[in-house]
Coordinates of C-alpha atoms in Angstrom, one line a residue:
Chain A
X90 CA 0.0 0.0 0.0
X91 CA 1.0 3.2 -0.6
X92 CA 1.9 5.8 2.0
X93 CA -1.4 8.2 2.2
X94 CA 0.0 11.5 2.7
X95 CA -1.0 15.0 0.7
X96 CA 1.4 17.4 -1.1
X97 CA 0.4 21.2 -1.2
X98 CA 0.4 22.6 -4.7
X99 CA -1.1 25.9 -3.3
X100 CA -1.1 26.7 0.1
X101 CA -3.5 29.3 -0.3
X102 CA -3.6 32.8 2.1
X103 CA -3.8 31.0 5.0
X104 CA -4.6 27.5 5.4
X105 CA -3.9 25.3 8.8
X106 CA -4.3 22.0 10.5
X107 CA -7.4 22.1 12.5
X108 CA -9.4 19.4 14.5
X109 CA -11.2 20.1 17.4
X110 CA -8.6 21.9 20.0
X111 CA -7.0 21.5 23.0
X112 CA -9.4 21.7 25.6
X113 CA -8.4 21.6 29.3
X114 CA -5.2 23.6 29.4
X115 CA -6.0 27.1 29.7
X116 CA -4.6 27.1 33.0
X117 CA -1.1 26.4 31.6
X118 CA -1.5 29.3 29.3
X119 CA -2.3 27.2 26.4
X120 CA -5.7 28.4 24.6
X121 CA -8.4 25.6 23.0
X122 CA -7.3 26.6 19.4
X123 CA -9.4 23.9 17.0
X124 CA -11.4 24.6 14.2
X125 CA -13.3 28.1 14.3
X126 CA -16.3 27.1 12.2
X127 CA -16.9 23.6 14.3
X128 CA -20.3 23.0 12.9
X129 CA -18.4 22.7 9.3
X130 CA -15.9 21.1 10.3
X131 CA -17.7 18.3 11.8
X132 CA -19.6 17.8 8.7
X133 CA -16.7 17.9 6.3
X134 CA -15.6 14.5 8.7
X135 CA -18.6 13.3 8.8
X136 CA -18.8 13.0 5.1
X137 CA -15.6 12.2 4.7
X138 CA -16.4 9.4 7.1
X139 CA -14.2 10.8 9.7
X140 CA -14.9 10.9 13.2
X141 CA -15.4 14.5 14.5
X142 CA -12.0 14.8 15.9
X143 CA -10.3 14.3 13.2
X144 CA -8.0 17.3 11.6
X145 CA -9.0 18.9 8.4
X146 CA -7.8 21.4 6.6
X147 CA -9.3 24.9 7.3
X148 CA -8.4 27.6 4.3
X149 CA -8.8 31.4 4.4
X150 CA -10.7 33.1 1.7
X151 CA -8.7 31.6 -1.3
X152 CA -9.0 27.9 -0.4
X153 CA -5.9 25.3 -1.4
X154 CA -4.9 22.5 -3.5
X155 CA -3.3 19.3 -2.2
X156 CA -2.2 16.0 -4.4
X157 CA -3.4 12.6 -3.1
X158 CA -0.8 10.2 -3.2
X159 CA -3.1 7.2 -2.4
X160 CA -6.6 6.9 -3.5
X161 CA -8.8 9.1 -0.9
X162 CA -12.3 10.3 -0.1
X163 CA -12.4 14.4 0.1
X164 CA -15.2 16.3 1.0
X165 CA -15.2 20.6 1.7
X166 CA -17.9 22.2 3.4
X167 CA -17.8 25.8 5.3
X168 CA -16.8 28.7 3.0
X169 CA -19.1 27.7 -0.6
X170 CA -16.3 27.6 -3.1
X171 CA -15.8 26.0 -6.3
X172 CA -13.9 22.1 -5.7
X173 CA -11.9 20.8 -9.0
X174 CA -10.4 17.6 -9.2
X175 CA -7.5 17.4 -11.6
X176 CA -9.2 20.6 -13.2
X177 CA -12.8 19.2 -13.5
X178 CA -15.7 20.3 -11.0
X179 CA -16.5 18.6 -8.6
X180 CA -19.5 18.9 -6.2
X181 CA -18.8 21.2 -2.7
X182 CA -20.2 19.6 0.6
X183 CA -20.3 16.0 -0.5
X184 CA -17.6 13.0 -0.6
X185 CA -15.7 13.0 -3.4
X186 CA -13.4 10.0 -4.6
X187 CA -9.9 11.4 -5.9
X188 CA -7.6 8.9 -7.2
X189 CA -3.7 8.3 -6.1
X190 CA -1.8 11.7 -7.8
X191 CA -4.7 14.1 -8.5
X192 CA -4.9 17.6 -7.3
X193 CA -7.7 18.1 -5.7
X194 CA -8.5 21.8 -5.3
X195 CA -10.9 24.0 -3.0
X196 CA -10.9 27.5 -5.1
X197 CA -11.8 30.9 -3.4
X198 CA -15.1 31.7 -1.5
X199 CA -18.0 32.6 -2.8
X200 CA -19.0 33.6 0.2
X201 CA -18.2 33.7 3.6
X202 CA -14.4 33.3 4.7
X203 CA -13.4 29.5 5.6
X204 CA -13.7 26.3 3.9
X205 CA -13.0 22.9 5.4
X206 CA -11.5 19.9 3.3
X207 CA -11.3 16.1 4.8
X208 CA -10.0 13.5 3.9
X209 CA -10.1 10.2 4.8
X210 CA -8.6 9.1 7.8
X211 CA -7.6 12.7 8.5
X212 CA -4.2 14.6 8.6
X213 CA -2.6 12.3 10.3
X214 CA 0.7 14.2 11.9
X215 CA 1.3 13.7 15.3
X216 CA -0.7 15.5 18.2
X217 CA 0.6 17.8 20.6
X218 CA -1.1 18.1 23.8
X219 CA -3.7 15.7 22.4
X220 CA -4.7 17.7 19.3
X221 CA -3.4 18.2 15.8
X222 CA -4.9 22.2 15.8
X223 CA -2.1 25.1 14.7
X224 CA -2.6 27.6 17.4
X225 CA -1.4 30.8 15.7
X226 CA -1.4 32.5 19.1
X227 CA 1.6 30.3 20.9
X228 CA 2.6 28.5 17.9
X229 CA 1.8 25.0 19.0
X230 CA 1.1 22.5 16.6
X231 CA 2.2 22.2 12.9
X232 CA 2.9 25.6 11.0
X233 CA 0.6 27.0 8.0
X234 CA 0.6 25.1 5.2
X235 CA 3.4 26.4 3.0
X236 CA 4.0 25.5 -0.9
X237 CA 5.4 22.3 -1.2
X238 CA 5.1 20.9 2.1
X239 CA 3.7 16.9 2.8
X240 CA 1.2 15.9 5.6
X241 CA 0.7 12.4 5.9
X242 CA -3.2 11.4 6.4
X243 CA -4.8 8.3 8.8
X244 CA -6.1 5.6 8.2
X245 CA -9.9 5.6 7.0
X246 CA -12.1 4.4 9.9
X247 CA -15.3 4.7 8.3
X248 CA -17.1 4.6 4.7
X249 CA -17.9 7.9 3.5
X250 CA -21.2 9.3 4.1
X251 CA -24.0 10.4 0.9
X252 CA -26.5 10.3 3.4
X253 CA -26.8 14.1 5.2
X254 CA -28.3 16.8 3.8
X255 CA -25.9 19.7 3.7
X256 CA -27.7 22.9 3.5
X257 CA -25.9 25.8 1.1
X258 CA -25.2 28.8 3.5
X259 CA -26.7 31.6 1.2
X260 CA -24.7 34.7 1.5
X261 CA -24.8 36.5 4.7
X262 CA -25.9 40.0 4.6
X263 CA -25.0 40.4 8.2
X264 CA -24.2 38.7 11.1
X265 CA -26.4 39.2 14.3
X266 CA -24.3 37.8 17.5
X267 CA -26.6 37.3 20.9
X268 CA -24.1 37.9 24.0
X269 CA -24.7 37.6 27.8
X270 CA -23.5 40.2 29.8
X271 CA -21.0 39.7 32.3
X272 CA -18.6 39.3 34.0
X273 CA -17.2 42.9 33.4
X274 CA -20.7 44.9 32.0
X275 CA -20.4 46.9 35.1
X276 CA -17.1 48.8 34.0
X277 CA -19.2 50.5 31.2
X278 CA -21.5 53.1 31.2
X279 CA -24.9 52.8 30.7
X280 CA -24.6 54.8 27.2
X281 CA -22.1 52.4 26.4
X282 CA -24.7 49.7 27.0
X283 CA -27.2 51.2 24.5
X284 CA -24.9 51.6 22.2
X285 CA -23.7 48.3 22.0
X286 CA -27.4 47.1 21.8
X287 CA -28.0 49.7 18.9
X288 CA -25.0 50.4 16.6
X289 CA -24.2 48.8 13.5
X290 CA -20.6 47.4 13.2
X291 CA -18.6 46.1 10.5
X292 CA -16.1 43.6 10.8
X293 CA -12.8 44.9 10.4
X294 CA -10.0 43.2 8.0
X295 CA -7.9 43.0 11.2
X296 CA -9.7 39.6 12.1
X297 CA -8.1 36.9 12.5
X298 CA -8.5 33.3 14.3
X299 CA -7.5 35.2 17.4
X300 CA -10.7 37.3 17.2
X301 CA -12.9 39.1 15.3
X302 CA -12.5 42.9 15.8
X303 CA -14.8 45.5 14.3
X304 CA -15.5 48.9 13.4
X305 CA -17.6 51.2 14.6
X306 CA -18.7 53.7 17.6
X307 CA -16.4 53.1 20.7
X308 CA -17.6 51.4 24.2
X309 CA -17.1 54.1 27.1
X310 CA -15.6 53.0 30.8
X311 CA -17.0 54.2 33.6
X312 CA -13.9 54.9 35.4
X313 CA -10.2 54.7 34.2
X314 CA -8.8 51.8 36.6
X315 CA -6.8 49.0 35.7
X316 CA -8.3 45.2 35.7
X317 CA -5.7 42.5 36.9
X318 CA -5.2 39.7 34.5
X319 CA -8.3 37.7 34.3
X320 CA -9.1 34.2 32.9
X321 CA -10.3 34.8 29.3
X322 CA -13.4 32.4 28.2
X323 CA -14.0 31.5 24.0
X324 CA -16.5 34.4 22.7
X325 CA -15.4 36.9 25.2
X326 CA -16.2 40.0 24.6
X327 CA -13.3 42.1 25.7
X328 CA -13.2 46.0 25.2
X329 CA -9.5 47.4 24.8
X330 CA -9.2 51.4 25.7
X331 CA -9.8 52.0 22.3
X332 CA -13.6 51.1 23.1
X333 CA -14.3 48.4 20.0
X334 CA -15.3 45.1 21.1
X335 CA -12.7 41.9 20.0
X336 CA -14.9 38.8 19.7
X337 CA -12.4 36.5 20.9
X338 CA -11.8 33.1 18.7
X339 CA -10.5 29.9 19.2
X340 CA -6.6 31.1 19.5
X341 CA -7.5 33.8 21.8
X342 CA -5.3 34.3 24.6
X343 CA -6.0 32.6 28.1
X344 CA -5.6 35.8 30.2
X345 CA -6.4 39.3 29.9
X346 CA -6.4 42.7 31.7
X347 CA -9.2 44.4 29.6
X348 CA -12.5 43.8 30.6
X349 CA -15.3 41.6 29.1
X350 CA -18.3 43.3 28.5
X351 CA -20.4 40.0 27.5
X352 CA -20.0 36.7 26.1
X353 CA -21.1 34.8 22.8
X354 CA -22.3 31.5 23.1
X355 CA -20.0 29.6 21.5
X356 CA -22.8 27.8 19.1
X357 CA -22.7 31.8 17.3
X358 CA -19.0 31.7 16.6
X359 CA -19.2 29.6 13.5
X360 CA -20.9 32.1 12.0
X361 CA -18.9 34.6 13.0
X362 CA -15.7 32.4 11.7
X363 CA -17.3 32.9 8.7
X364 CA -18.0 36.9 8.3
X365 CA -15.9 38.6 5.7
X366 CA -14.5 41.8 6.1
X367 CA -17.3 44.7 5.7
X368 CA -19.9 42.5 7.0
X369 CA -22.5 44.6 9.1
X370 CA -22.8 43.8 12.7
X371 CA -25.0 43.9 15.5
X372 CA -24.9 42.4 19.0
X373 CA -28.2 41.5 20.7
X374 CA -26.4 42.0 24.3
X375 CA -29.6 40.6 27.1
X376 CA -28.5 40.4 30.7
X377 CA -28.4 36.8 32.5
X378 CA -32.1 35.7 33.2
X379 CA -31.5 35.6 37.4
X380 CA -28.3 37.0 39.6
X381 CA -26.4 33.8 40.4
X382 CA -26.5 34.4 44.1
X383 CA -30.1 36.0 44.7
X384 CA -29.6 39.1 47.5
X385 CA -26.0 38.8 47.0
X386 CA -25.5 41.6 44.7
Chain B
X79 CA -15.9 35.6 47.0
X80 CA -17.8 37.3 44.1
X81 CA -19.2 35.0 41.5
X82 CA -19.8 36.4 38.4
X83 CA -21.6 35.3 35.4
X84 CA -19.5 34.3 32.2
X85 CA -21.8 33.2 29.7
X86 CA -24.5 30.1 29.8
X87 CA -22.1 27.7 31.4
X88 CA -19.1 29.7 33.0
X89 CA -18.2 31.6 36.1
X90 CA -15.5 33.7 37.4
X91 CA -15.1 34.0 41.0
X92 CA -13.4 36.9 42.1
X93 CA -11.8 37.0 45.3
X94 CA -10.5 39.8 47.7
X95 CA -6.8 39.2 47.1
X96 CA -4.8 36.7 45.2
X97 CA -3.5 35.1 48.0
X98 CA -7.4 34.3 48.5
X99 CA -7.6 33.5 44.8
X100 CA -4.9 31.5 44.9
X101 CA -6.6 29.7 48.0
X102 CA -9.9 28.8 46.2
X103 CA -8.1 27.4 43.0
X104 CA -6.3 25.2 45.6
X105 CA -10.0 24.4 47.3
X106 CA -11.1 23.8 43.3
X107 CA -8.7 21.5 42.9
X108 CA -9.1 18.9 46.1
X109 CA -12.9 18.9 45.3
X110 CA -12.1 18.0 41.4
X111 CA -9.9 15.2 42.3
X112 CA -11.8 14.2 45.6
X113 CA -14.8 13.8 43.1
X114 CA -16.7 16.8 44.8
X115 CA -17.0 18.8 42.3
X116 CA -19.3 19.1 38.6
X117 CA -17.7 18.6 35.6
X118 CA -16.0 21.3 34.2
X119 CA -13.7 21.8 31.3
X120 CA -11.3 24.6 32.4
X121 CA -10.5 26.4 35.9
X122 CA -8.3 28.9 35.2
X123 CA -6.5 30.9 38.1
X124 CA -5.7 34.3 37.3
X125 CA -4.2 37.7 39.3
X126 CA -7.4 37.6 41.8
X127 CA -10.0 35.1 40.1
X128 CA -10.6 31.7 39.0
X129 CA -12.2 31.1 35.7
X130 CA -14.5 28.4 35.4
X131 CA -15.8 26.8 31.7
X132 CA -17.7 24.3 30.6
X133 CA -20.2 24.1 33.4
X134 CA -23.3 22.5 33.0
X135 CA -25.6 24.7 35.7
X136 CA -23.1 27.4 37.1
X137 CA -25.8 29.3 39.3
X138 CA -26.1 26.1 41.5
X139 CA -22.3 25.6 41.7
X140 CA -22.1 29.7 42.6
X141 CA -24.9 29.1 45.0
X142 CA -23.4 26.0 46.3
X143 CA -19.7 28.3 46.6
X144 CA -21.3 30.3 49.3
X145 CA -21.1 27.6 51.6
X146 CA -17.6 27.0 51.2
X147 CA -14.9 27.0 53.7
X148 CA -11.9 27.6 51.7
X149 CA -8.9 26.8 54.5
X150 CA -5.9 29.7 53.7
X151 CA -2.8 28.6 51.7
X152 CA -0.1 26.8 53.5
X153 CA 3.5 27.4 52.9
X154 CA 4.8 23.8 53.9
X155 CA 2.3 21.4 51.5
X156 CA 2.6 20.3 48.1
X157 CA 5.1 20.6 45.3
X158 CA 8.7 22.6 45.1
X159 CA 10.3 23.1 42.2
X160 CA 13.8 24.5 42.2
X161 CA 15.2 26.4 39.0
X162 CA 18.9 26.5 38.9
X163 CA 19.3 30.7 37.7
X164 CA 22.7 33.0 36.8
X165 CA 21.7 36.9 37.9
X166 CA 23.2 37.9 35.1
X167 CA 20.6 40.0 33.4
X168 CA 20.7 43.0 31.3
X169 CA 18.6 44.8 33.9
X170 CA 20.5 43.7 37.4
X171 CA 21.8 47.1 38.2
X172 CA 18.6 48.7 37.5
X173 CA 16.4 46.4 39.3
X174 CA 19.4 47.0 42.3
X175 CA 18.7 51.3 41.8
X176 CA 15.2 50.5 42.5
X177 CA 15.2 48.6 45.3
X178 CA 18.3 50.4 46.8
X179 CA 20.6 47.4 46.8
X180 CA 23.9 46.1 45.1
X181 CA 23.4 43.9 42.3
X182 CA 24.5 41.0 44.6
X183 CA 21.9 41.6 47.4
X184 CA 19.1 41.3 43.9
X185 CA 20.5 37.3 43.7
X186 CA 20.5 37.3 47.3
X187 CA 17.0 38.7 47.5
X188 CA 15.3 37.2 45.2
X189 CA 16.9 33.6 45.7
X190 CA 16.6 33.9 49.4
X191 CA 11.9 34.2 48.4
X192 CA 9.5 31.2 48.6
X193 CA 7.6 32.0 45.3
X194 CA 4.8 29.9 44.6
X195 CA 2.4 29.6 40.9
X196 CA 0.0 31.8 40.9
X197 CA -1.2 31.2 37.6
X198 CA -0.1 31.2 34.2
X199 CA -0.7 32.8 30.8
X200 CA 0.8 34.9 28.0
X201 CA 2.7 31.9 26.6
X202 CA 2.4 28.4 26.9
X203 CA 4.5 27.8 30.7
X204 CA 4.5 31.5 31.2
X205 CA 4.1 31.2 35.0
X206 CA 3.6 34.0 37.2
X207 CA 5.2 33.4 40.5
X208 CA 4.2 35.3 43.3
X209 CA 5.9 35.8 46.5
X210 CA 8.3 39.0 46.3
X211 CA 7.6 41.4 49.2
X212 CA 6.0 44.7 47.9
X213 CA 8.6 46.5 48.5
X214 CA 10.4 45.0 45.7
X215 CA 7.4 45.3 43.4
X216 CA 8.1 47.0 40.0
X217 CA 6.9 48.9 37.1
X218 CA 7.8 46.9 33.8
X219 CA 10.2 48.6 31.4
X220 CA 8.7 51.8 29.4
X221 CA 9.5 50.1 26.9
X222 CA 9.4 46.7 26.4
X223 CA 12.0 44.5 24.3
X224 CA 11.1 42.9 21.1
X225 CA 13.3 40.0 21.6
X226 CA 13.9 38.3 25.3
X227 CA 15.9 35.3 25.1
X228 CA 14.2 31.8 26.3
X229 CA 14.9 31.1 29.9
X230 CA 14.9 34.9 31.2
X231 CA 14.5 35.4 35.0
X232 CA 12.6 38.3 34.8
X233 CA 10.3 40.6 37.4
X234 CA 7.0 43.0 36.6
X235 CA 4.5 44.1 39.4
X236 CA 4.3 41.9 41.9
X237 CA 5.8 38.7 39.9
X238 CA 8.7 36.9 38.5
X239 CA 8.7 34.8 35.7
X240 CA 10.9 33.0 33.3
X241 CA 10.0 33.4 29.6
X242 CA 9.7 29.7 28.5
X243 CA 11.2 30.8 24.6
X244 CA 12.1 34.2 23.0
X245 CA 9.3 36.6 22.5
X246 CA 8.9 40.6 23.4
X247 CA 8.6 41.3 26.5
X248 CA 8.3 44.4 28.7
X249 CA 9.7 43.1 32.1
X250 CA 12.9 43.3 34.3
X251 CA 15.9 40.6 33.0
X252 CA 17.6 39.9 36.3
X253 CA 19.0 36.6 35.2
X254 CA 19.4 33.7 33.2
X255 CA 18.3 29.4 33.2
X256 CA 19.0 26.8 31.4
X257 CA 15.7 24.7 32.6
X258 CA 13.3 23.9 29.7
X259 CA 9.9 25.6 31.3
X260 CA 8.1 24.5 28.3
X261 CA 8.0 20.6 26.8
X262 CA 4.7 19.9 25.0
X263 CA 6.6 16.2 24.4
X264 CA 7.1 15.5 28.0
X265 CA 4.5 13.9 30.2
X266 CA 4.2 17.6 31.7
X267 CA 4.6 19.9 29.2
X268 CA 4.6 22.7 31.9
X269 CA 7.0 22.6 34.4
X270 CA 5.1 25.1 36.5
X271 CA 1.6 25.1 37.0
X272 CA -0.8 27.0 39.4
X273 CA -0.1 25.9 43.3
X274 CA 3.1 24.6 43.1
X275 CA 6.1 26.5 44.8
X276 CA 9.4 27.4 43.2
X277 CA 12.7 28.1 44.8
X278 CA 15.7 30.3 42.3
X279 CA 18.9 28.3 43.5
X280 CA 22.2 30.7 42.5
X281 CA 24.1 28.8 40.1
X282 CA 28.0 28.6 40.9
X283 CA 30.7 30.9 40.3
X284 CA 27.6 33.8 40.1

């Protein structure tokens, strides 16, 4: 048998190993990482007939294109883009059979930012602290994909699956995120509240899998003191002194000193994984439904 | 202990003081391995909190936290790490101005302090040790470096810490180790994490 491995024709603007993260060692200072759109992720395993943990490649915007060197099943999801084998189209969001030394290619997005391609059996590199993920933030696990480079894949563990029906994101004219408030609502003023409910933001170009930042009006402090370094949860909201709210992604850091006006549930991130640039913005901020010590506060 | 709501299934607890903070992680930590406490994904210690993720009903575990008797930090139980260091960092005399002392009563000073993990972050092993007196407490540098060599003894605020590889950095270099802080190939990829306590042991001929 051959050895099942990929070669990268074209890496693409930014494409990375990703599975689903490194849970459970934020306290050594080491964030979850994983894929940021999970629910796509997922489904590109599951149709590549993958468990969910296995690693996939996620691309930025311009997608990739990787030669097979054994006979594999590929499917992309996420990020609608056109997917070529050996030139010739080939159908996004459902297993597709490329034989031993075709290039299979994911072009750029239609829409949205992030596609996912599996194979079968999965990149198979070795994990580091249980997970195959690049974390861009502390550099752990394998580097970006780069021209040229060779990733061996798994071993298949599963037939591929024709079964699911994958529904075609249609474009998104804007992304609506829900948030809870807390733990830090209190260092803003109540202006600052409204406005957060009411604006319209954009997200910036300065996103990244760190976390998505945007434009628009600023988020006023009530007071001018410093926070310690706090624990820093997946979809925190955290407010630097310039006032515009960083949705923090799955390489966001563990700790912070600027505070966190709310948090996104973390079933909203996909979507926001997969906001372009210019996208309009709103956050629909509600406060927890009871205090979690009644009389307490 | 103020418990404060981080999304649908996480809490942060903020405490009085980090010594306090410290205290509770320690508390979090007997209950999770004595079985006593719900399941949850991450607790993450921080300057005067504790994180908590992954909860499945966080109101009941904050309600439940009232009731706690969280016994104060010892000094004598648990874990000592010792990290062979050279004072021999581009900051020494400086650090020495500020405090009012010669370069060798810095080694002296800071050798001569029980420093335990208060918690880590920044950079995979970045641990921040607490323990110095406040006296020697310090701003970090106006400006910060964009290159500090891996295993820098360094000081900010009220902590020391030894970067665990080259990266910028804005605090005080007082010295130098050779330890690897950072392993994600050994069994403990950290080699300090939250609660244990570290000793700085002068290396010869320094």
């Amino acid at each position: 048998m051959t050895d099942r491995g990929i070669e990268v024709v074209r890496a693409g603007a930014l494409t990375t190993v990703q599975d689903l993260g490194r849970p459970g060692h934020a306290h050594l200072g080491v964030t979850c990482s994983g894929a940021l759109d999970r629910t796509s992720h997922r489904l590109a395993n599951r149709l590549a007939g993958n468990p969910a943990e296995a690693a996939t490649l996620e691309t930025t915007l311009n997608g990739c294109a990787v030669r097979v060197t054994a006979d594999v099943t590929v499917a992309v999801t996420g990020a609608p883009c056109p997917v070529t084998v050996e030139g010739r189209p080939a159908p996004w969001g459902a297993p597709v059979r490329v034989p031993a030394g075709s290039v299979v290619a994911a072009g750029a997005a239609t829409h949205g930012v992030r596609s996912y391609l599996a194979f079968s059996g999965g990149i198979g590199i070795e994990p580091v602290l249980g997970s195959r993920s690049t974390d861009l933030l502390s550099g752990l696990g394998p580097e970006p994909l780069a021209d040229g480079a060779a990733l061996p894949l798994g071993a298949p563990s599963g037939p591929p699956s024709h079964s699911h029906l994958v529904a075609y994101p249609g474009p998104p004219r804007s992304l609506v995120l829900p948030m809870l408030l807390g733990p830090r609502d209190d260092w803003f003023t109540p202006a600052a509240l409204r406005t957060l409910a009411s604006s319209s933001y954009r997200v910036s170009t300065a996103s990244n899998r760190i976390g998505l930042r945007v434009e628009g009006p600023g988020l006023e402090r009530r007071g001018a003191g410093e926070l310690p370094s706090e624990g820093m949860a997946m979809g925190a909201v955290q407010v630097p002194p310039d006032g515009l709210p960083v949705v923090f992604l799955a390489d966001h850091p563990t700790t912070g000193g600027y505070p966190v006006i709310g948090i996104v549930p973390e079933e909203a991130l996909c979507a926001a994984a997969q906001a372009a640039p210019g996208t309009a913005l709103r956050f629909t901020p509600v406060r927890p439904r009871r205090p979690l010590v009644p009389h307490q506060r | 202990m103020r418990p404060l709501p981080v999304g649908r299934h996480g809490l942060l607890i903020e405490s009085g003081s980090g010594e306090e903070a410290e205290a509770l992680h320690a508390e979090l930590l007997r209950r999770r391995t004595a079985g006593d406490l719900p399941d949850v994904r991450e607790i993450v210690p921080a300057a005067r909190t504790v994180l908590l993720q992954g909860l499945d009903d966080p109101s009941r575990l904050a309600q439940e936290m009232t009731q706690w008797q969280v016994p104060p930090l010892t000094d004598t139980r648990g874990e000592t790490v010792d990290i062979p260091v050279r004072y021999d960092g581009p900051d020494l005399a400086e650090v020495a101005d500020l405090w009012g002392v010669t370069a060798d009563e810095v080694a002296g000073i800071h050798s001569a302090t029980a420093f335990r993990v208060g918690f880590c972050g920044f950079a995979p092993g970045f641990a921040y040790l607490t323990g110095l007196a406040e006296r020697f407490h310090l701003p970090r540098r106006s400006t910060p470096r964009t290159k500090v060599p891996a295993g820098s003894v360094a000081l900010a605020g009220p902590y020391t810490g030894v970067y665990p590889r080259s990266s910028p950095g804005g605090w005080q270099l007082i010295g130098t180790t050779g330890a690897a802080l950072w392993d994600p190939a050994r069994d403990r990829a950290a080699l300090l994490v939250p609660g244990v306590r570290v000793r700085f042991v002068p290396e010869e001929g320094t």
